[in-house]
Coordinates of C-alpha atoms in Angstrom, one line a residue:
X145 CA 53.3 31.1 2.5
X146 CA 50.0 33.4 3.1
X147 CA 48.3 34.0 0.5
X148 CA 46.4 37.3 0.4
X149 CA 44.5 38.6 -2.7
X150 CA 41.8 41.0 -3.0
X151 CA 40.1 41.4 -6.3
X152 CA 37.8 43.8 -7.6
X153 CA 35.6 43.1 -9.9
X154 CA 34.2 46.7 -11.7
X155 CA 35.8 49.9 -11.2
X156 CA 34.6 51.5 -7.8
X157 CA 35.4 55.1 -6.3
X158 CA 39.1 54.8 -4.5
X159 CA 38.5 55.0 -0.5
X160 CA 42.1 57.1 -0.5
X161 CA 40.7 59.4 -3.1
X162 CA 38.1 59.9 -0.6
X163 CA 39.4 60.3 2.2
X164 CA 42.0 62.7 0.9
X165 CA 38.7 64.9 -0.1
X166 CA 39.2 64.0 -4.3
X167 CA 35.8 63.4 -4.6
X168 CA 32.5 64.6 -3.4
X169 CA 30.2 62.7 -1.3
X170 CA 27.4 64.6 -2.0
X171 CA 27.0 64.0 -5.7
X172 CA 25.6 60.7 -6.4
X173 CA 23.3 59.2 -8.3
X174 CA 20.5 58.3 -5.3
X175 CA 21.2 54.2 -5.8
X176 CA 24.9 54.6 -5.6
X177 CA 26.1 51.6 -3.7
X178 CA 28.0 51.4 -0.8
X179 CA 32.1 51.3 -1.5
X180 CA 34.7 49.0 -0.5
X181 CA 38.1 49.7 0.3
X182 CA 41.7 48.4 1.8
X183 CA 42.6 51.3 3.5
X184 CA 45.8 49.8 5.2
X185 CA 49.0 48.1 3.9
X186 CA 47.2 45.1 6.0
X187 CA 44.3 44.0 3.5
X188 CA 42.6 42.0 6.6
X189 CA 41.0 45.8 7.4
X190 CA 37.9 47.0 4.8
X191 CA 36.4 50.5 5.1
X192 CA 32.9 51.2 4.4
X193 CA 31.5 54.0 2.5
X194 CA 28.3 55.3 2.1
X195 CA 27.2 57.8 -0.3
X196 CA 24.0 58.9 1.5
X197 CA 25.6 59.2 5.0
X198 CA 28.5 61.7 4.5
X199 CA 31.1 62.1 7.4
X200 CA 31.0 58.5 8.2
X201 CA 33.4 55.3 7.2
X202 CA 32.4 51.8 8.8
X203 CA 35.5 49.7 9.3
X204 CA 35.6 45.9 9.1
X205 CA 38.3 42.7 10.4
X206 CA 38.5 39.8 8.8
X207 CA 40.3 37.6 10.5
X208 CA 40.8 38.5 14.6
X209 CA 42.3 36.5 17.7
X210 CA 41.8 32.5 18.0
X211 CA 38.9 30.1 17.1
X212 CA 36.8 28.9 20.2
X213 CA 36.9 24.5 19.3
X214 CA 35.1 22.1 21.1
X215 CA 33.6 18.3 19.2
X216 CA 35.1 15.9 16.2
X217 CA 35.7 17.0 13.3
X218 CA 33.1 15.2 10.2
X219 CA 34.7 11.9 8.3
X220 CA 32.6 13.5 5.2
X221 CA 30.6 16.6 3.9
X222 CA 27.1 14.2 4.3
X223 CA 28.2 14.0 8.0
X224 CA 28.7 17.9 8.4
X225 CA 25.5 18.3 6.7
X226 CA 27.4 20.1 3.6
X227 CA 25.5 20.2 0.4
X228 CA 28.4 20.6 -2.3
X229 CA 26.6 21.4 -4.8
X230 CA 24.8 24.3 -3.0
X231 CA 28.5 25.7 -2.0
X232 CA 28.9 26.0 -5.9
X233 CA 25.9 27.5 -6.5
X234 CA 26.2 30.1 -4.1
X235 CA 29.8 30.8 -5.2
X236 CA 28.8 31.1 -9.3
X237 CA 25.8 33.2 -7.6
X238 CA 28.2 35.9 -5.9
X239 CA 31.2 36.0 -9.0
X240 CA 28.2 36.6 -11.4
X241 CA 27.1 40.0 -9.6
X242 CA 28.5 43.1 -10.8
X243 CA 30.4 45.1 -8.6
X244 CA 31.7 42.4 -6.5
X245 CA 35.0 42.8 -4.3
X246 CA 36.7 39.7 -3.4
X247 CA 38.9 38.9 -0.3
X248 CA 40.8 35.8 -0.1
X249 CA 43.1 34.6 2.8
X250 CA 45.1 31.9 3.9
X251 CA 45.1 31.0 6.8
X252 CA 48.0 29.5 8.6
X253 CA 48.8 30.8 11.9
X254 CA 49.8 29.4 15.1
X255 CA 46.5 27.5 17.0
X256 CA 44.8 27.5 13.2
X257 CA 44.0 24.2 11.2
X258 CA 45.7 25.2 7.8
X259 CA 42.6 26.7 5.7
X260 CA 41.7 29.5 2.9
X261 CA 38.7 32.2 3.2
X262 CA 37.4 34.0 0.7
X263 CA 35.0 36.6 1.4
X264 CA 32.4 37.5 -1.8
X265 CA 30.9 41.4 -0.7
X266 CA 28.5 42.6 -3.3
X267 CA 28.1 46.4 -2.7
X268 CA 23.7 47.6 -2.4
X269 CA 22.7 51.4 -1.8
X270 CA 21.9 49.7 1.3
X271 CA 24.9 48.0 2.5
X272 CA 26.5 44.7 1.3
X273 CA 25.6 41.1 0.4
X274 CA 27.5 38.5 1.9
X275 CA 29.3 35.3 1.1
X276 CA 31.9 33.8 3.6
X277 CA 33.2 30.4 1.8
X278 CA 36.1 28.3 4.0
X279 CA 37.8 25.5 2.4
X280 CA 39.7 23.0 4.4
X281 CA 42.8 20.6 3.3
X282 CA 44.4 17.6 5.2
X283 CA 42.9 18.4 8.6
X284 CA 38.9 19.3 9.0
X285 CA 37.6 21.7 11.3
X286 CA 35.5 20.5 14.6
X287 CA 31.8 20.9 15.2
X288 CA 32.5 23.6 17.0
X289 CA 34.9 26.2 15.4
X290 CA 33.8 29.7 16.1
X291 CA 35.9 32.6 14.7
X292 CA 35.4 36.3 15.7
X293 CA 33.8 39.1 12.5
X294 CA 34.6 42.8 13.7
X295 CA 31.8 45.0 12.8
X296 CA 34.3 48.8 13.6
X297 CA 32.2 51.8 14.2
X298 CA 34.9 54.0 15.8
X299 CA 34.2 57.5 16.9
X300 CA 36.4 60.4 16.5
X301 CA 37.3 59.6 20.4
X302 CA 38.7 56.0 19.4
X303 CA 42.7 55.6 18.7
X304 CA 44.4 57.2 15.7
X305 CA 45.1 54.0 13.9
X306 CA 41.6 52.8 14.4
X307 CA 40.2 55.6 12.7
X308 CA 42.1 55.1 9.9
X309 CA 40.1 52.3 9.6
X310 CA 36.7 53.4 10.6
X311 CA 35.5 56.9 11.9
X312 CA 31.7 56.8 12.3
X313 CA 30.1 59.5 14.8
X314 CA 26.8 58.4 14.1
X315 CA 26.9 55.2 15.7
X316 CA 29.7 55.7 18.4
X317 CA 28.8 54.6 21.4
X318 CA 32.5 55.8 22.8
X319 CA 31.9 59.4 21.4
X320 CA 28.3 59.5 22.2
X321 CA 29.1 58.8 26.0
X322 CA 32.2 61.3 26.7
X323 CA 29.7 64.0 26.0
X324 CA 27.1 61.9 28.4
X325 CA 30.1 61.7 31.2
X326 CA 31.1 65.3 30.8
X327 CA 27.7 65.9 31.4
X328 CA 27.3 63.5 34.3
X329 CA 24.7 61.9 32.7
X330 CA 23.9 57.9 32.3
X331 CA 24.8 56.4 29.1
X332 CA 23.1 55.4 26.4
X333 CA 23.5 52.1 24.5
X334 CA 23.3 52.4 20.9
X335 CA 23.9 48.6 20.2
X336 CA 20.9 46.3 19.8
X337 CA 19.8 42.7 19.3
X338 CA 16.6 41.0 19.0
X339 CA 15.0 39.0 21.7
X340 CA 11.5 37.9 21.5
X341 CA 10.9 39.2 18.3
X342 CA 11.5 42.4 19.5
X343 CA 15.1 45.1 19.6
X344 CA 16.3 45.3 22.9
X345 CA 19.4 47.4 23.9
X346 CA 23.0 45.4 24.7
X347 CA 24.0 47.0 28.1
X348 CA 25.8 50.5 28.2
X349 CA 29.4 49.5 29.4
X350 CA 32.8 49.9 28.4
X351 CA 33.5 46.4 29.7
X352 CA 32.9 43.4 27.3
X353 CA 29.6 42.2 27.5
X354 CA 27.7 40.0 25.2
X355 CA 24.9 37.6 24.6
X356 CA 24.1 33.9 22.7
X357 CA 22.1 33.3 19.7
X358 CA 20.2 29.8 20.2
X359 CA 23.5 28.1 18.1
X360 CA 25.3 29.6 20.8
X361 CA 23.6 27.8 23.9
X362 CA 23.2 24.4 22.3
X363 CA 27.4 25.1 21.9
X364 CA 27.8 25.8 25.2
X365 CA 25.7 23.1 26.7
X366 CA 27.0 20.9 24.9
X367 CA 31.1 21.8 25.6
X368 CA 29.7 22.4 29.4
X369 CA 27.4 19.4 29.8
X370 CA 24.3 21.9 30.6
X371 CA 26.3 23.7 32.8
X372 CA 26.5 27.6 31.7
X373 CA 27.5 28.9 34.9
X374 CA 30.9 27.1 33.5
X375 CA 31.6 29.5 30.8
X376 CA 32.3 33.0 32.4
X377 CA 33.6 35.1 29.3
X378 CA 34.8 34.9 25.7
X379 CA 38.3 34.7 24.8
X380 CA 40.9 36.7 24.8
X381 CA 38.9 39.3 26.7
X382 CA 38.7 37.4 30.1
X383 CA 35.3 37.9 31.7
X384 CA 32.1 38.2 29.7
X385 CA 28.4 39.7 31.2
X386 CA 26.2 37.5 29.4
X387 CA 22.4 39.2 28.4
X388 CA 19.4 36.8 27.8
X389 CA 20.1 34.8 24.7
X390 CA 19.2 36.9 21.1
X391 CA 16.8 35.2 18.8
X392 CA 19.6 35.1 16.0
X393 CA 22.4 36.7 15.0
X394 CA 21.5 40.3 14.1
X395 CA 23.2 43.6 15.4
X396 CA 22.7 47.2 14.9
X397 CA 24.0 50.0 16.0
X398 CA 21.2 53.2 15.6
X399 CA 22.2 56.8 15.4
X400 CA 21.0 58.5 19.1
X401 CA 17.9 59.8 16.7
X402 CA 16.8 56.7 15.9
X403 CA 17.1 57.4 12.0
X404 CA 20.0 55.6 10.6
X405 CA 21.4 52.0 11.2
X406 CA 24.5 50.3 10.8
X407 CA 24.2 46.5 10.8
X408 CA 26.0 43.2 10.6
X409 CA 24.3 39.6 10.3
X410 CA 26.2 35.7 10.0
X411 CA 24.4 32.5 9.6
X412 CA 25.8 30.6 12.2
X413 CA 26.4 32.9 14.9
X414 CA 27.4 32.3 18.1
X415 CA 27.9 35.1 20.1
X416 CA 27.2 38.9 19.6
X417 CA 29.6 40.8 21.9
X418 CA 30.4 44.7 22.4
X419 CA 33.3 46.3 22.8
X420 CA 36.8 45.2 24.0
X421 CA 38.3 47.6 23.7
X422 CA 37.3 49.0 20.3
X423 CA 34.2 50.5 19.4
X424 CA 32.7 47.6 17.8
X425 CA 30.3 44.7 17.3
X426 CA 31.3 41.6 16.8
X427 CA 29.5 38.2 15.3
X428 CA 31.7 34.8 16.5
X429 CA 30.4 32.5 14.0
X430 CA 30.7 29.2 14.2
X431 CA 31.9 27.8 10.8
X432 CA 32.3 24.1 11.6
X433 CA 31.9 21.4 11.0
X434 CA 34.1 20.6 8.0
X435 CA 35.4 17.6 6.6
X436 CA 39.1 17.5 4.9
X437 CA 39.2 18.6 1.8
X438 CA 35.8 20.1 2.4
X439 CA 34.3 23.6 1.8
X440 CA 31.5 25.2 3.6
X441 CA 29.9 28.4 2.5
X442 CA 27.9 31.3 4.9
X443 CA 25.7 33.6 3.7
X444 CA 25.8 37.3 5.3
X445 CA 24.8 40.5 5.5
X446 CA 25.6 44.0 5.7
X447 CA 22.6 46.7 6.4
X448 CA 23.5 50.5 6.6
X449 CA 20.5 52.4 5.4
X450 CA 18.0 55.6 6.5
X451 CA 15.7 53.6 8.7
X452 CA 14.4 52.6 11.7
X453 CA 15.2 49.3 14.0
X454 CA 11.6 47.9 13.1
X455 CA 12.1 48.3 9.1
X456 CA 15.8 46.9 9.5
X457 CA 14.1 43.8 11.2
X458 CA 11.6 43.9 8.4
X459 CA 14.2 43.9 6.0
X460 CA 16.3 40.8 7.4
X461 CA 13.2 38.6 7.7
X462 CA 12.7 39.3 4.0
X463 CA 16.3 38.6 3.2
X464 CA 16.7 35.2 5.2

């Protein structure tokens, strides 16, 4: 049986109070976090809030499509390079934070080694601290098993249901280029990752397109024997147009004035990819290797503040 429990741990504004217009946006207290909410029957979707960015909700997926596994899975937590006792402290870190919302999931469908998630978000005025733990039972996980975060910053032109979950103007690229296209004009990417130090823009295409973080080449060379001409997209999406490699596993999205961002950041990213067919980011994060009866823990991160790319970088490099 799945086991699903979310579990807040303060009293936070309701996300359906909200959206049904209950509450005002506009009258917080200037550090007023950002919110967390479940706005489906299916707790797997989040919604973002954020006080000082009225008009837009950032949407978030937890668990999405099937792991990518290559390698043998650890005989112990020394061989997986797992430090118990830094899993607990990170964990007694998180619980002890006010405000925190916790997700937990089992997982146990088909093409899954049996396991249980629990997400630990801790709600900033700039966004949200992350803690991804994953805890394992009679079957480990490989060296490689890379599992897909959905970073959801639908625009008004996205699917009903989708905006349900998220509904985020500011940083639609979907929106941003059906006023481009009624125009006849070329589009404009929004998305970004960092290469040499420095942002550079993910390409301006519907199609799926992506790049590697440095964990994701050594992956790939290894599972291809130095061979990346081999690996021609991501699954389930069929072909992938791989940019240059990132420097790490940062994304943002920037509003089209360069004034607000919306970012999402993993240890042990893989691959950043856009779109398909959502307007999203996504971080595959590779979160092997893990010995049976073994639990691993991933610190993330969450960024959605008044700023430009360069402080956003500025910020990450202080945070990790």
């Amino acid at each position: 049986m799945r086991i699903v429990t979310v579990t807040t741990l303060v009293l936070s504004i309701s996300i359906m109070a909200i959206l049904a217009g209950c509450i005002s946006m506009t009258s917080h207290a200037p550090k007023e976090p950002v919110t967390i909410g479940f706005p489906l029957d299916n707790p797997i979707f989040a919604t973002f809030l954020n006080p000082h960015h009225a008009g837009n909700r950032i949407g978030y997926r937890f668990f999405e499509h099937l792991p990518l596994v290559w390698g043998e899975v650890p005989a112990d937590a020394k061989s997986a390079r797992i430090d118990p006792r830094n899993v607990e402290r990170l964990e007694m870190e998180f619980q002890s934070q006010p405000g925190l919302v916790k997700f937990e999931y089992a997982i146990e469908e088909d093409g899954w080694v049996p396991q249980t998630w629990i997400f630990y978000m801790v709600p900033r005025e700039d966004g949200i601290e992350l803690l991804w733990t994953i805890e394992t039972y009679d079957h480990g996980l490989n060296t490689y098993y890379a599992v897909q975060q959905c970073f959801r910053m639908s625009g008004r032109t996205n699917g009903e249901w989708r905006r349900k979950v998220a509904e985020t103007p500011a940083f639609s690229e979907y929106d941003l280029w059906a006023e481009e296209e009624a125009r006849g004009g070329t589009l404009t990417s929004l998305a970004y990752v960092v290469r040499n130090g420095h942002w550079e823009a993910l390409p301006a295409k519907r199609t799926h397109s992506g790049c590697r973080t440095p964990q994701g080449v050594a992956m790939d060379m290894a599972r291809t024997n130095g061979d990346l001409s081999k690996i021609t997209g991501v699954d389930p999406y069929g072909p992938t147009e791989f940019s240059e490699p990132a420097d790490c596993g940062l994304a943002t999205r920037s509003d089209i004035e360069g004034q607000w961002v919306s970012a999402v950041y993993w240890e042990r990213t893989v691959y950043i990819t856009d779109h398909h067919p959502a307007d999203c980011l996504h971080p595959i994060v590779n979160i092997g290797p893990i010995p049976a009866h073994g639990k691993r823990a991933i610190r993330g991160r969450i960024y959605w503040m008044q700023a430009t790319k360069e402080q956003l970088l500025k910020r990450w490099k202080k945070d990790f």
